[in-house]
Coordinates of C-alpha atoms in Angstrom, one line a residue:
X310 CA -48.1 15.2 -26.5
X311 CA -51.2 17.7 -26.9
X312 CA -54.3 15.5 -25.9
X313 CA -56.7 19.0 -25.6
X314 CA -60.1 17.6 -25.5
X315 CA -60.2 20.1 -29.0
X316 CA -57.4 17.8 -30.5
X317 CA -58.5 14.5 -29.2
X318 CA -58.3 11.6 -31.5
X319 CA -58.5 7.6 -31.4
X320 CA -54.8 7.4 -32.5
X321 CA -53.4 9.9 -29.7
X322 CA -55.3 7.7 -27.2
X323 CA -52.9 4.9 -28.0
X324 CA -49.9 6.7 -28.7
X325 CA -50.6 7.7 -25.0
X326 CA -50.9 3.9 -24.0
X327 CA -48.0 2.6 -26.2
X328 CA -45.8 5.4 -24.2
X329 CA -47.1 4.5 -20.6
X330 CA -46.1 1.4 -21.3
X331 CA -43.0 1.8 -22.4
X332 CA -42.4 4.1 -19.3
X333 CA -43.4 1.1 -17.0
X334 CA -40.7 -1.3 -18.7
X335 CA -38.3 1.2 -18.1
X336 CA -39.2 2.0 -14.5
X337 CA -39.6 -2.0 -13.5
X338 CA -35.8 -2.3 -15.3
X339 CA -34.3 0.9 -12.8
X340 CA -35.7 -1.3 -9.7
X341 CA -35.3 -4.7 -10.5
X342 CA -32.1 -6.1 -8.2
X343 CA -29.1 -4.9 -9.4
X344 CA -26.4 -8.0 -10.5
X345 CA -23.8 -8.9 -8.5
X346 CA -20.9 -6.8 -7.8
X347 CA -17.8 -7.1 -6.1
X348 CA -19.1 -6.2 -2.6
X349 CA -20.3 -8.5 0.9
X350 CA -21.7 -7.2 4.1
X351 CA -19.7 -6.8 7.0
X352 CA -19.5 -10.2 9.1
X353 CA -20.3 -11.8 6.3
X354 CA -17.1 -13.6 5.4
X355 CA -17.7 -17.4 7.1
X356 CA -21.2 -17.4 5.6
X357 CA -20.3 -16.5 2.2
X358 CA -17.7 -19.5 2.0
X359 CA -18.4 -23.2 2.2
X360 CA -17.4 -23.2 6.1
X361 CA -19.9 -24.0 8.3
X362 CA -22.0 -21.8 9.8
X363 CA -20.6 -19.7 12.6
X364 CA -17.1 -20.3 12.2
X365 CA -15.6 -17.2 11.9
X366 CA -12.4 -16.0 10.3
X367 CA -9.5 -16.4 12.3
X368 CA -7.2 -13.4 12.6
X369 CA -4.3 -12.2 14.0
X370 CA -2.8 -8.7 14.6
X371 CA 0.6 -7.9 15.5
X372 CA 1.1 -4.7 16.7
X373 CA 4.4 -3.0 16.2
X374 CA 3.0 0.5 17.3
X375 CA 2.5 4.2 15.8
X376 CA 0.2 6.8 15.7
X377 CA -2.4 4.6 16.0
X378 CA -1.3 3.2 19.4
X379 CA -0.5 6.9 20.4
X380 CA -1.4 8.6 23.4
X381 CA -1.8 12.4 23.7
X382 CA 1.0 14.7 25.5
X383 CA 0.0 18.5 26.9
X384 CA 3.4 19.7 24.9
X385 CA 0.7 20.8 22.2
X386 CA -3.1 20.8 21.3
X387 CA -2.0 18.0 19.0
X388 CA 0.2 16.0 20.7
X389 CA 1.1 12.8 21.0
X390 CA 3.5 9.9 21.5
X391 CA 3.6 7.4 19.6
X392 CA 3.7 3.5 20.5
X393 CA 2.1 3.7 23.8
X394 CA -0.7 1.8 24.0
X395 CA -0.9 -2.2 23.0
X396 CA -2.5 -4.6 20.7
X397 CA -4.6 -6.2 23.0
X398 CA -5.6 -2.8 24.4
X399 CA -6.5 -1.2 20.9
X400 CA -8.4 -4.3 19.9
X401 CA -10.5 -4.1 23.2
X402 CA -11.3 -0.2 21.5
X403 CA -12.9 -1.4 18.8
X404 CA -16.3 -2.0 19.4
X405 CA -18.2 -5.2 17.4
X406 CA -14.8 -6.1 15.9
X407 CA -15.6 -9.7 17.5
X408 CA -18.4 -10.1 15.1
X409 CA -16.1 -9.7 12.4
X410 CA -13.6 -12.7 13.4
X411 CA -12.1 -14.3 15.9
X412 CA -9.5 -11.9 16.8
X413 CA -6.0 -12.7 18.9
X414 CA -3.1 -9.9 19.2
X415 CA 0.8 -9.8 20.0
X416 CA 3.1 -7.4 20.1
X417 CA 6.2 -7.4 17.8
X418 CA 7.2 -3.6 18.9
X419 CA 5.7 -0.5 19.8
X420 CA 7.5 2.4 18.1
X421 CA 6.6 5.0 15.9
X422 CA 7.3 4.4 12.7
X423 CA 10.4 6.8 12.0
X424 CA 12.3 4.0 14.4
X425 CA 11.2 1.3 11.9
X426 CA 13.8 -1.3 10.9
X427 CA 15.1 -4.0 9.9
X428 CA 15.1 -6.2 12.9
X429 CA 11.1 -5.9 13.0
X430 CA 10.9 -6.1 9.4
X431 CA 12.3 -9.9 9.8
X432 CA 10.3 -10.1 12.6
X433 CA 7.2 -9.5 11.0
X434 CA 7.9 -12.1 7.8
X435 CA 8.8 -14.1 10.0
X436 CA 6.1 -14.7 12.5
X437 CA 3.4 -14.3 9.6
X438 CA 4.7 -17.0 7.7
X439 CA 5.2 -19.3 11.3
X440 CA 1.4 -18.1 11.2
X441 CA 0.2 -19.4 8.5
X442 CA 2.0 -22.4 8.0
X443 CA 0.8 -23.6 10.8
X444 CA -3.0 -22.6 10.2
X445 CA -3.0 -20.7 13.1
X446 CA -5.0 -17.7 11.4
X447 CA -6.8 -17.5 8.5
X448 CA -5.5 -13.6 7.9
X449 CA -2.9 -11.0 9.3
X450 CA -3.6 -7.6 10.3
X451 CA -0.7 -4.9 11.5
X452 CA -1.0 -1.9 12.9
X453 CA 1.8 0.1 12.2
X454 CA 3.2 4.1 12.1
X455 CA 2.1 5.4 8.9
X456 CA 5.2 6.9 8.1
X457 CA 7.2 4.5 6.6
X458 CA 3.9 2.0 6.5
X459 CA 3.8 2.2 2.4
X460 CA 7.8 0.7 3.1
X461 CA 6.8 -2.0 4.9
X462 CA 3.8 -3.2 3.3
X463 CA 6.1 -3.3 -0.1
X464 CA 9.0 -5.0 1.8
X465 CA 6.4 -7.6 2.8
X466 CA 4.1 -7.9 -0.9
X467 CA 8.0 -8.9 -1.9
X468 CA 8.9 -11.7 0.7
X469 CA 5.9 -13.3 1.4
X470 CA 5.1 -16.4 0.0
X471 CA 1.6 -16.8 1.0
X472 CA -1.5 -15.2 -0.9
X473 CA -3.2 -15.0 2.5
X474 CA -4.4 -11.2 3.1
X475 CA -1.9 -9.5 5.4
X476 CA -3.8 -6.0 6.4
X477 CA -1.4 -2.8 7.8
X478 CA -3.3 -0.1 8.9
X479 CA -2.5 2.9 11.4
X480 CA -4.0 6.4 11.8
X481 CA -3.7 9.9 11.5
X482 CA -4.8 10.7 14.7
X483 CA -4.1 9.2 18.1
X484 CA -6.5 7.6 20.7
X485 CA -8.1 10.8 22.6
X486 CA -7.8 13.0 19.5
X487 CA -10.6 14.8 18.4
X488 CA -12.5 12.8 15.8
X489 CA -9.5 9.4 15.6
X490 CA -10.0 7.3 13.3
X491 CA -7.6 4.6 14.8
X492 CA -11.0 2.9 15.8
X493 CA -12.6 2.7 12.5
X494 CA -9.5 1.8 10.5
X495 CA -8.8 -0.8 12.8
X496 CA -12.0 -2.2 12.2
X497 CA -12.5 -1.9 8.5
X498 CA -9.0 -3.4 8.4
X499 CA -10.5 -6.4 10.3
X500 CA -13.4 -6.3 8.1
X501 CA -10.9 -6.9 5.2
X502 CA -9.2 -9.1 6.2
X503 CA -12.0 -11.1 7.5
X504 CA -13.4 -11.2 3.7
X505 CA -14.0 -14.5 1.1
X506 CA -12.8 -11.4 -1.1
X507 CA -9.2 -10.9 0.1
X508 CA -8.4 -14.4 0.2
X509 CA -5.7 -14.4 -2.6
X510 CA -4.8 -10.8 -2.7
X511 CA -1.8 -10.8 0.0
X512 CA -0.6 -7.4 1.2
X513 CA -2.8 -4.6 0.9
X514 CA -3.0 -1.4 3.3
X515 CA -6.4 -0.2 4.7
X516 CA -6.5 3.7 5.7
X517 CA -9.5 5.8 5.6
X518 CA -12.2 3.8 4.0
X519 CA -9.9 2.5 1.2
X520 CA -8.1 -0.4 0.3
X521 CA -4.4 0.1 -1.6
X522 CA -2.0 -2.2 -3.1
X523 CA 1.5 -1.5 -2.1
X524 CA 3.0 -1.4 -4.9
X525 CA 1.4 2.3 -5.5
X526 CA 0.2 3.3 -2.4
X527 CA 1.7 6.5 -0.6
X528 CA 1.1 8.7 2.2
X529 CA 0.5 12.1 0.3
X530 CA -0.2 14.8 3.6
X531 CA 1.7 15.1 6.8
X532 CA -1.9 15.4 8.5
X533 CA -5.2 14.9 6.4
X534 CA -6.9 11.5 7.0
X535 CA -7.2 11.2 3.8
X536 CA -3.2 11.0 3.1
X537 CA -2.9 7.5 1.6
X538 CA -3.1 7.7 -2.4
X539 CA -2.3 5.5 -5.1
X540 CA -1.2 7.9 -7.0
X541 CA -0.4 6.4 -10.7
X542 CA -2.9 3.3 -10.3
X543 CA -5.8 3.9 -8.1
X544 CA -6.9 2.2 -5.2
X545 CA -7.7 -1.7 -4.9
X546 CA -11.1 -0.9 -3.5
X547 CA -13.5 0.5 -0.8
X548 CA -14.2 -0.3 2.9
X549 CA -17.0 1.2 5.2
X550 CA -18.6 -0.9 8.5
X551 CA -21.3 -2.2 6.1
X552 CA -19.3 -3.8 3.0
X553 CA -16.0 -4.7 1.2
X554 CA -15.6 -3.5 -2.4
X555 CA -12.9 -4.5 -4.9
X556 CA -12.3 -2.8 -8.3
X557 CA -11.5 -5.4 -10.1
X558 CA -11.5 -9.4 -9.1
X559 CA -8.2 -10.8 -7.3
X560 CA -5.3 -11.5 -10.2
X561 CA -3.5 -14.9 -9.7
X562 CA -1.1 -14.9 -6.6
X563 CA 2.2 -14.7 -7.6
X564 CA 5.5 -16.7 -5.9
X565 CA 7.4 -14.3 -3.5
X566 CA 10.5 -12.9 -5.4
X567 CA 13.0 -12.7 -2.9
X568 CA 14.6 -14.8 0.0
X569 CA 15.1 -13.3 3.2
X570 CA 18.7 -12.8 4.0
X571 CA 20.4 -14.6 7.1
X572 CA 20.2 -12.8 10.4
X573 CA 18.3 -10.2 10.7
X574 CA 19.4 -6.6 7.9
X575 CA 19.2 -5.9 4.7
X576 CA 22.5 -4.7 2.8
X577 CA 23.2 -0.8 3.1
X578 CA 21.1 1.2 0.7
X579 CA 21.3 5.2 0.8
X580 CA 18.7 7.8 -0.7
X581 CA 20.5 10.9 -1.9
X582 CA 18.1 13.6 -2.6
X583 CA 18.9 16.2 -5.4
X584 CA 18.5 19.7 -5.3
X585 CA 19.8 22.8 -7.1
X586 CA 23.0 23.7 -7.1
X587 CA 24.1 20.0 -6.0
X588 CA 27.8 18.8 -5.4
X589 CA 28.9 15.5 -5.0
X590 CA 29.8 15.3 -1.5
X591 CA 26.7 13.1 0.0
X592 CA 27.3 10.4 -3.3
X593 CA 31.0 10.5 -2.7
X594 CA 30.8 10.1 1.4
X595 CA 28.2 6.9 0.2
X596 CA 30.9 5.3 -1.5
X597 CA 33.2 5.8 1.0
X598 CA 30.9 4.6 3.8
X599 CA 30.5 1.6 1.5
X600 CA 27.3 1.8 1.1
X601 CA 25.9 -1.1 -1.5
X602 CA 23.5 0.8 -3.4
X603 CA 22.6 4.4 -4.0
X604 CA 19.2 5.8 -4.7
X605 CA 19.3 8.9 -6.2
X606 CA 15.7 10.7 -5.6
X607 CA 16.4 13.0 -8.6
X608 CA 15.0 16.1 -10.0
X609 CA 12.1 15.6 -12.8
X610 CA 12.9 12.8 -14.3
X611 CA 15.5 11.4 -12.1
X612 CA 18.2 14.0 -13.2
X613 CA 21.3 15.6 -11.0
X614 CA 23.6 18.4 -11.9
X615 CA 26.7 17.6 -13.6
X616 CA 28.7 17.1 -10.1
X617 CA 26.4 14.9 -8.8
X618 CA 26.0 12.8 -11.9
X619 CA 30.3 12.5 -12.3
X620 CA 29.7 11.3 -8.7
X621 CA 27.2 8.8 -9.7
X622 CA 29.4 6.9 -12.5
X623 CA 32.5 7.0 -9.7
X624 CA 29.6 4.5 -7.8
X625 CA 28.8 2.8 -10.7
X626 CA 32.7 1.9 -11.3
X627 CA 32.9 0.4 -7.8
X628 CA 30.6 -1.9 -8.1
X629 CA 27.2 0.1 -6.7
X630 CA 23.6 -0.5 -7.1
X631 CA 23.0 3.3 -8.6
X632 CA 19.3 3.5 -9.3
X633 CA 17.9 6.8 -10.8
X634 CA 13.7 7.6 -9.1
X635 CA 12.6 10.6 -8.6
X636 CA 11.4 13.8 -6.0
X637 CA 8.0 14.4 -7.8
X638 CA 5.1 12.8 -6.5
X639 CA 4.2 11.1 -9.5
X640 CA 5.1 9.8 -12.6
X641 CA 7.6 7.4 -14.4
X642 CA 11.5 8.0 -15.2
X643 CA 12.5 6.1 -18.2
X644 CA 15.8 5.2 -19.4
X645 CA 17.5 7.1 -21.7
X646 CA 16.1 10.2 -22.2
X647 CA 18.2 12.7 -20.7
X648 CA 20.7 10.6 -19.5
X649 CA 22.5 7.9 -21.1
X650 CA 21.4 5.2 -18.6
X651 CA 23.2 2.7 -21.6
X652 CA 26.3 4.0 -21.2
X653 CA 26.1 4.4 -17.9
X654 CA 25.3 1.5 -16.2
X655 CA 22.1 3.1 -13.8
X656 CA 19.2 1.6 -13.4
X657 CA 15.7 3.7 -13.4
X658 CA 13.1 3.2 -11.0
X659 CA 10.1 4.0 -13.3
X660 CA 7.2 4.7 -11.1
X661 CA 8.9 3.5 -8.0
X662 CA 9.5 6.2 -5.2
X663 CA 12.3 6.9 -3.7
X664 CA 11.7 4.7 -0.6
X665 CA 10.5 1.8 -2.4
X666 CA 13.3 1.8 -5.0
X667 CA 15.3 1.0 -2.1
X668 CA 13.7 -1.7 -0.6
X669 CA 13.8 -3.4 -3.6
X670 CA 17.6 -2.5 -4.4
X671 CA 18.0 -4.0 -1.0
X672 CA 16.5 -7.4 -1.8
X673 CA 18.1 -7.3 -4.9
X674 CA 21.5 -7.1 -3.6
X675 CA 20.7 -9.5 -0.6
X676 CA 19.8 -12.1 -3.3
X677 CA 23.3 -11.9 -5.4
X678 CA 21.6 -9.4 -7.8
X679 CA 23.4 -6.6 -8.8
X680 CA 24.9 -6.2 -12.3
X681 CA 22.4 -3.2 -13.9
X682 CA 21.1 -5.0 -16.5
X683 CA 19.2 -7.6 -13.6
X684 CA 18.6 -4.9 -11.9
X685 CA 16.7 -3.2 -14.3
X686 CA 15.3 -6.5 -15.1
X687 CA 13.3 -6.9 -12.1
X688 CA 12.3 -2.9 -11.8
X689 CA 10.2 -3.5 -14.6
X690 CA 9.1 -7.4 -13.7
X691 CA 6.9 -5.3 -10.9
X692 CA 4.6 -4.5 -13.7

């Protein structure tokens, strides 16, 4: 606006006002308090819920080992073994991490993650449901190898049947590295845990500053700190020593699908990876090492060459779990589009990966389900 002293007039004078004022509404809007969002400080849990004051969350890790309870070796400027250090001696690493909770460790193993099995896998469902049906904690965490972490954490989302948050985290560096980040995980998986928030949400992983569900959660760099993604949904949320943010609010808990088995392993389930100019030597040997289920982790949409797919119905006609996922890092494989999955009585592992096509053809089996058609049935109840 031109308010020269040359062009002055009555009218510009309040034109001038009527825009100053409008400016101040605008302003006073930008900084009034923000409405609540789906974020609480750290610590904050107990006093956010209708507990008394000062009783903090009760939580209980069990450390089954890893990177993050790694010490380094002089083989290497970066390495390390894994599974070397303890619960109770990572927990005493973590400084203020008794502010967030009452905190108590044990140790189911201490391996690196590669070694993972069944054995601890029961292990694990089992003492986390002794846990909280006896109200001994309010919330699990686990540090564990992040390897095969994204295996576990899905193994455990299936068999649980509590909505009580159950935390795995790990690192990608071990204690005495340059820059670790066991430490703050640790803590922000504490922190998580610890929340009003993550009261219903079950299983969820924790690794550099964000929160996954492990259903899509996978470790995406042999290295980077920033490895875990969840690659076709996003992440649950965010996590730094100040605050807990969800995306969205907490959906309601569902019943846990599957029973563990008696004793203590899963039923044989092998992941055959395709490649060019494939045979049918690793399906065939699968069959004949009775294995119960095949995983094929295919090329683009779950295909094999024409060996390997001959090889596939021979499975299918002796009564094997033959589930079609894929290599690429992303993406769904549908039925029926370059193989008659119909005809041929394979399932497809839509956005499942490879690994976690197979721990859920494993409790499928375990539970008495294996005709395709229930199969495929709960592949796509995981949506």
């Amino acid at each position: 606006m031109n308010i020269h002293p040359r062009n002055w007039r009555p009218s510009a004078l309040i034109s001038c006002k009527a825009a100053l004022a409008t400016a101040a509404i605008v302003f006073s809007t930008l900084l009034a308090p923000l409405p609540a969002i789906a974020a609480e400080p750290a610590g904050s849990a107990g006093a956010a819920s209708s507990e008394p004051a000062g009783n903090k969350p009760r939580i209980i890790i069990l450390a089954t080992g890893g990177t993050i309870s790694g010490a380094a070796d002089a083989r290497s400027a970066i390495g390390y073994n894994s599974g070397e250090v303890s619960g109770q001696q990572l927990v005493q690493g973590v400084p203020g991490i008794e502010k967030l909770a009452t905190v108590k460790s044990e140790q189911i193993s201490n391996i690196g993650s590669q070694d993972m099995n069944d054995k601890v896998w029961f292990s694990l469902a089992n003492r986390i449901t002794q846990i909280f049906e006896g109200n001994e904690a309010d919330a699990v965490v686990i540090t564990h190898g992040t390897d095969t972490m994204e295996e576990t954490a899905f193994f455990l989302h299936n068999v649980l049947d509590s909505a009580k948050p159950v935390v795995l985290v790990g690192s990608m560096r071990p204690g005495g590295a340059l820059s670790a980040d066991g430490p703050r995980n640790l803590y922000e998986a504490v922190e998580v845990a610890a929340s009003t928030q993550a009261r219903a949400r079950g299983v969820m992983v924790v690794m550099n500053d964000t929160i996954h569900a492990p259903r899509w959660v996978t470790k995406t760099n042999v290295t980077s700190v920033q490895s875990f993604q969840s690659l076709n949904a996003g992440p649950l949320g965010y996590v730094d020593p100040a605050s807990v943010r969800f995306l969205a609010p907490a959906g309601q808990a569902a019943q846990a699908p599957y029973a563990l088995p008696k004793g203590d392993q899963l039923p044989r389930v092998q992941i055959i990876y395709a490649h060019s100019n494939m045979d049918a030597s690793q399906i065939d040997h699968a069959i004949e090492s009775n294995a119960k289920g095949i995983v094929i982790a295919g090329v683009g949409d779950g295909n094999v060459s024409k060996p390997a797919m001959e090889a596939m119905l021979r499975a299918v006609q002796k009564g094997i779990v033959v589930v079609r996922a894929t290599r690429v890092p992303s993406g769904f494989v549908n039925r029926n589009v370059e193989v008659d999955d119909d005809k041929s009585g394979f399932v497809v592992a839509y956005d499942l990966n490879p690994q976690k096509a197979r721990v859920l053809t494993q409790l499928l089996i375990a539970n008495g389900v294996t005709a395709a058609d229930k199969v495929q049935q709960a592949f796509a109840a995981m949506y």
